[in-house]
XYZ file of C-alpha atoms in Angstrom:
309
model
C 203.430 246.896 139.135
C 207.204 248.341 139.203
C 206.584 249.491 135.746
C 203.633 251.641 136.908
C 205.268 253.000 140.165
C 207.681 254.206 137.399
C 205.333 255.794 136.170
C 204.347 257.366 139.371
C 208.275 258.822 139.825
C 208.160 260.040 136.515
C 204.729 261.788 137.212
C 207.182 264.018 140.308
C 209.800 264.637 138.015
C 207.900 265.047 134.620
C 206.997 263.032 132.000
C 208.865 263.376 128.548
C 207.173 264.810 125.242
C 207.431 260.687 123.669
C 205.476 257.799 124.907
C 207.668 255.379 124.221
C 210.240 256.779 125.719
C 208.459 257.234 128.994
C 206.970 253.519 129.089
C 210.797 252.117 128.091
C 211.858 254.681 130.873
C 209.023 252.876 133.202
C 210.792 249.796 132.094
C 213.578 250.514 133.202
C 212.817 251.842 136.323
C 211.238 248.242 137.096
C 214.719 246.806 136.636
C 216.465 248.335 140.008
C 212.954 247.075 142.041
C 213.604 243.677 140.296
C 217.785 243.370 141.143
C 216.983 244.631 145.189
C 214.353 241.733 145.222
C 216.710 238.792 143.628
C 219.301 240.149 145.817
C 216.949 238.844 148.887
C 216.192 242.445 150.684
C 212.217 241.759 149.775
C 210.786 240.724 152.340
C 207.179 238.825 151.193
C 208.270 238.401 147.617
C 211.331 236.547 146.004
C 212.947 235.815 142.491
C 215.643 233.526 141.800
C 218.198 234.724 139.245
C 216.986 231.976 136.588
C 214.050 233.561 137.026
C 214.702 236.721 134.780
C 214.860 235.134 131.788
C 211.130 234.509 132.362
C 210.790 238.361 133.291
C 211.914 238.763 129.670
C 209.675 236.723 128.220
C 207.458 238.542 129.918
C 208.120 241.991 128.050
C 208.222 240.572 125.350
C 204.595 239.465 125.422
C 203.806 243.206 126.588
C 205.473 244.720 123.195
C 203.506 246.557 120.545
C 201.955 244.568 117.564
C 205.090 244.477 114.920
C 204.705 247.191 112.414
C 203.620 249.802 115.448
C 206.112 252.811 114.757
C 208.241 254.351 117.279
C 206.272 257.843 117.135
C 202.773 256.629 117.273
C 200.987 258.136 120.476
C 200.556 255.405 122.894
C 203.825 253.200 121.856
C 205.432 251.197 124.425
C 207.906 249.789 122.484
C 209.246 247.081 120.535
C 210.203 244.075 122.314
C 213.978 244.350 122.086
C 212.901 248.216 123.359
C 211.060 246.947 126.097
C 214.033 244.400 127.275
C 216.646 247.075 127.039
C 214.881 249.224 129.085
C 214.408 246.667 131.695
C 217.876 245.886 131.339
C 219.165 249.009 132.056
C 218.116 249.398 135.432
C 218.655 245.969 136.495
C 222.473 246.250 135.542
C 222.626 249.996 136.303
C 220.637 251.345 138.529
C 217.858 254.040 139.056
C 220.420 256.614 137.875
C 220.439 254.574 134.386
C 217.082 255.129 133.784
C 217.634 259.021 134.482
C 220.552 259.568 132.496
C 219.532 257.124 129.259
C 216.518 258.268 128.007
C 216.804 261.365 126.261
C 216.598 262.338 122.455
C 218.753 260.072 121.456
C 217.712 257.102 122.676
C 217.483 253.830 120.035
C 214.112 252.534 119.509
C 214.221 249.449 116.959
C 209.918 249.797 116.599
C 208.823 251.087 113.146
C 206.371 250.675 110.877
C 206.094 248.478 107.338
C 207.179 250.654 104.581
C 206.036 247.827 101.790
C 202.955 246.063 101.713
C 203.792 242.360 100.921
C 206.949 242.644 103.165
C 203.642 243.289 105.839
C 201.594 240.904 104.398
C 204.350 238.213 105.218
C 204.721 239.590 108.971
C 208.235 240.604 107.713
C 209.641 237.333 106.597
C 211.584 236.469 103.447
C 210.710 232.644 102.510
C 212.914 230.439 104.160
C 214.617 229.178 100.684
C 215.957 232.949 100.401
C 217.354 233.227 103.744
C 220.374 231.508 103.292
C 221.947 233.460 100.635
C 220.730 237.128 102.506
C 222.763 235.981 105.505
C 225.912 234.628 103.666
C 226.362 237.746 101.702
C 225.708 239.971 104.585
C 228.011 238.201 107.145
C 231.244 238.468 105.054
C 229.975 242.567 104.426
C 230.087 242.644 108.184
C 233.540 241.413 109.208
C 235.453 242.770 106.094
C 234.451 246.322 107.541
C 236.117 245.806 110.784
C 238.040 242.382 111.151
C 241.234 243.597 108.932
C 241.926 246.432 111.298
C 241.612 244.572 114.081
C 243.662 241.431 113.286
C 246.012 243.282 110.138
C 245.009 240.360 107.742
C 241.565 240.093 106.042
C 239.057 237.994 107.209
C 238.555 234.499 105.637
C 235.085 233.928 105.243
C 233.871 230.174 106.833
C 232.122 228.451 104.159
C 228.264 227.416 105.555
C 226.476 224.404 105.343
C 223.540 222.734 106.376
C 223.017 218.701 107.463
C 219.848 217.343 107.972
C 219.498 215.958 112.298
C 223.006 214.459 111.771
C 225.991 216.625 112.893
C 229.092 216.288 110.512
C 232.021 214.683 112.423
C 233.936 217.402 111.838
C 235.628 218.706 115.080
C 233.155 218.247 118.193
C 229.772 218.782 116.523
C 229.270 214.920 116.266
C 230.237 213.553 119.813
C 228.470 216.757 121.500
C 225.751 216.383 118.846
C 225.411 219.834 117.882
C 222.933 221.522 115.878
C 225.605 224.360 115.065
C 228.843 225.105 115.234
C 232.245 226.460 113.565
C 234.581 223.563 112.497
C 238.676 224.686 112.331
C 239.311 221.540 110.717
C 237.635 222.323 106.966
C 236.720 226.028 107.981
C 233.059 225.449 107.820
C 230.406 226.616 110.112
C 227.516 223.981 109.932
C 223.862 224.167 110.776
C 220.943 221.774 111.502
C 218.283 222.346 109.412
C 216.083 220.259 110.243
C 216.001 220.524 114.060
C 217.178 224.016 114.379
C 216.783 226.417 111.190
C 213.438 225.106 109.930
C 211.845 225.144 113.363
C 213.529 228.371 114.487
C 211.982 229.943 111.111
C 208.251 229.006 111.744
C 208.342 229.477 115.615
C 209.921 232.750 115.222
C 210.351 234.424 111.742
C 213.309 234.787 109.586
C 215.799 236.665 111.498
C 215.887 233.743 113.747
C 217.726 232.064 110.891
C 220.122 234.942 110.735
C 221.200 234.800 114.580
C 221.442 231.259 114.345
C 223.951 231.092 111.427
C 225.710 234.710 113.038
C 226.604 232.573 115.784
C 228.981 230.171 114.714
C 230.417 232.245 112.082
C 231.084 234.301 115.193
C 233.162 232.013 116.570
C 235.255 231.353 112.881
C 235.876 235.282 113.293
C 237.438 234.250 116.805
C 239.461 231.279 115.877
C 240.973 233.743 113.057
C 241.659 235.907 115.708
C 243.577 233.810 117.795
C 240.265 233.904 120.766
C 238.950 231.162 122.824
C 235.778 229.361 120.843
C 234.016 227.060 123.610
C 233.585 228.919 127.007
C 231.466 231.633 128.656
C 233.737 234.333 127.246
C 233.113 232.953 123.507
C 229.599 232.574 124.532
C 228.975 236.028 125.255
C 231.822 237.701 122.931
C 229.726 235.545 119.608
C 226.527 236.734 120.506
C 227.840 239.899 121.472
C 229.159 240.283 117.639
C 225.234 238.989 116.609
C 224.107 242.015 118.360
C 226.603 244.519 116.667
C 225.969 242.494 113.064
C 221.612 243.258 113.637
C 222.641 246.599 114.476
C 224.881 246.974 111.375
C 221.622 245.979 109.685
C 219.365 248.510 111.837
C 221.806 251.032 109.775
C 221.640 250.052 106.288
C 224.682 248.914 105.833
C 223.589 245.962 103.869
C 221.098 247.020 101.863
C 222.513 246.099 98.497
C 221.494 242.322 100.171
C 218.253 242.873 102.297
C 217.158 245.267 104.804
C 215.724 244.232 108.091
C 212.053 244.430 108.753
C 210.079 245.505 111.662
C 210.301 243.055 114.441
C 213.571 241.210 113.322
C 215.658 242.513 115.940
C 213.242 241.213 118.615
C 213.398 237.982 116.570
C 216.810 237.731 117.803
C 216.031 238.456 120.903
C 213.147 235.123 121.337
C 215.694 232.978 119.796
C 218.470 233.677 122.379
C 215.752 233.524 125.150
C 214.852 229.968 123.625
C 216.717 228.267 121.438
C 219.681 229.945 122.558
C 220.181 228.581 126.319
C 220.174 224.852 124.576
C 223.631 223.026 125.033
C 223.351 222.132 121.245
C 222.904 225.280 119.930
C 225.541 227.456 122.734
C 228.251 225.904 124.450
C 226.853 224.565 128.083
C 228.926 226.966 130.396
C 225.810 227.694 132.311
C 225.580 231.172 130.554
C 221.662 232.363 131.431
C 219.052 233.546 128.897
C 219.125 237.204 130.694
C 223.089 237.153 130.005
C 222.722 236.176 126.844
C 220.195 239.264 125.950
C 222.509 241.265 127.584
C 225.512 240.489 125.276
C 223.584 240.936 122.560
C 221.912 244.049 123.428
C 225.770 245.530 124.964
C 227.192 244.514 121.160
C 223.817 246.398 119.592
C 223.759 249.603 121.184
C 227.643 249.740 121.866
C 229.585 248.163 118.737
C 232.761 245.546 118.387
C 233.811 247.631 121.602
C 231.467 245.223 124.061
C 232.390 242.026 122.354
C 235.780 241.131 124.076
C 238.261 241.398 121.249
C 240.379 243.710 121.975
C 239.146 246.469 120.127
């Protein structure tokens, strides 16, 4: 219903010349409505703050079938579209959704450009995965990391264990299914209860943001940052978000190019997987903040991601 009365102020004011930019717009405008009723002032209607992460959810289920491009009359949106939007005006305000929507707005919805990449819904097989994301992630941080810290980056090595964590640092006694270990430099993944499940529950990119997050952390430790609380939290998936986006550009496309509906990908496995204690460090950190951070390190660059840049 807020969407649609967002409709109705943009109906005073004008609608733009682009769907999708008026139904993200509409998004938006629901998110102000949503922050003045979790801030109590509604009086027959209430939402805790836990709550939003099921609002999400909820936009994502309202996105357009994957593969639906940006310019197609009648777009809404992707879902990572649809949850920026939203998130806009709950974090800024009515005069967000004024001032944010214009030509150059980022929509992330587009259609296939090759058949059997949309006869798989988008996915690589999950035996390829692996090698696209450990030849991109080392791309990603030797284009920034060495003028940041003055000293190149040292790429983590990555490896998998199957339901038992190496005891290697913490991820044994807090029985993680990943993690970055300082002792041997290694960021380790579970397979079998993370990676494989993540990959048929969500689709490939899932992998991706898994493995991006710990190796996150490895670029912190290198950097002389915190690795286990909120801050690291939001900082690593912040750099997930600017890593997808370096995709989004085709920066990596002598490895792999992204397909439609990876970035939103990222977005279900932070709203799921993601707010496990195995998978992020427990520091209470919400699915909603979690979005945010990645959408802030997406749209903004290494700038939102707390290192100093």
């Amino acid at each position: 219903m807020a969407h649609e009365f967002g409709h109705a102020m943009q109906a005073r004011f004008g609608f733009s010349e682009v769907t999708i930019r008026d139904e993200t717009q509409a998004d938006c405008f629901a998110g102000p409505f949503t922050r003045w009723v979790a801030d109590g002032n509604a009086e027959h209607v209430s939402l805790r703050v836990p709550e939003l992460d099921d609002v999400l959810v909820g936009f994502l289920e309202l996105r357009d079938p994957v593969g639906t491009d940006e310019d197609v009359e009648g777009a809404h949106g992707s879902g990572f579209d649809r949850v920026s939007g939203f998130h806009s005006g709950y974090t800024g305000g009515v005069g967000t959704c004024r001032d944010e929507f214009g030509p150059d707005r980022v929509f992330t919805a587009r259609e296939f450009d090759d058949r059997l990449d949309e006869a798989n819904e988008g996915n690589a097989p999950y035996e390829d995965i692996g090698t696209l994301v450990a030849d991109s992630l080392p791309l990603f941080y030797d284009s920034w990391f060495p003028q940041v810290a003055g000293t190149a980056f040292e790429a983590p090595a990555i490896a998998g264990f199957d339901g038992t964590a190496p005891d290697c640092g913490d991820m044994r006694a807090e029985d993680l299914d990943l993690g970055y270990c300082a002792a041997d430099g290694t960021v380790y993944v579970d397979e079998t209860d993370l990676l494989q499940p993540a990959y048929s529950d969500v689709g490939d990119f899932a992998v991706a943001t898994a493995v991006s997050l710990p190796y996150a952390e490895a670029a912190r430790d290198q950097l002389g940052l915190s690795t286990d609380d909120s801050a690291a939290t939001v900082s690593t998936v912040c750099l997930t978000g600017w890593y997808t986006a370096r995709f989004v550009d085709g920066d990596f496309e002598e490895v792999t190019e992204l397909s439609p509906g990876d970035v939103d990908e990222a977005i279900v496995f932070l709203l799921t997987y993601g707010r496990s204690g195995s998978v992020l460090a427990d520091v209470g950190t919400r699915g909603f903040e979690l979005v945010g951070a990645f959408r802030d390190g997406f749209l903004e660059g290494g700038t939102a991601c707390d290192l100093g840049i």
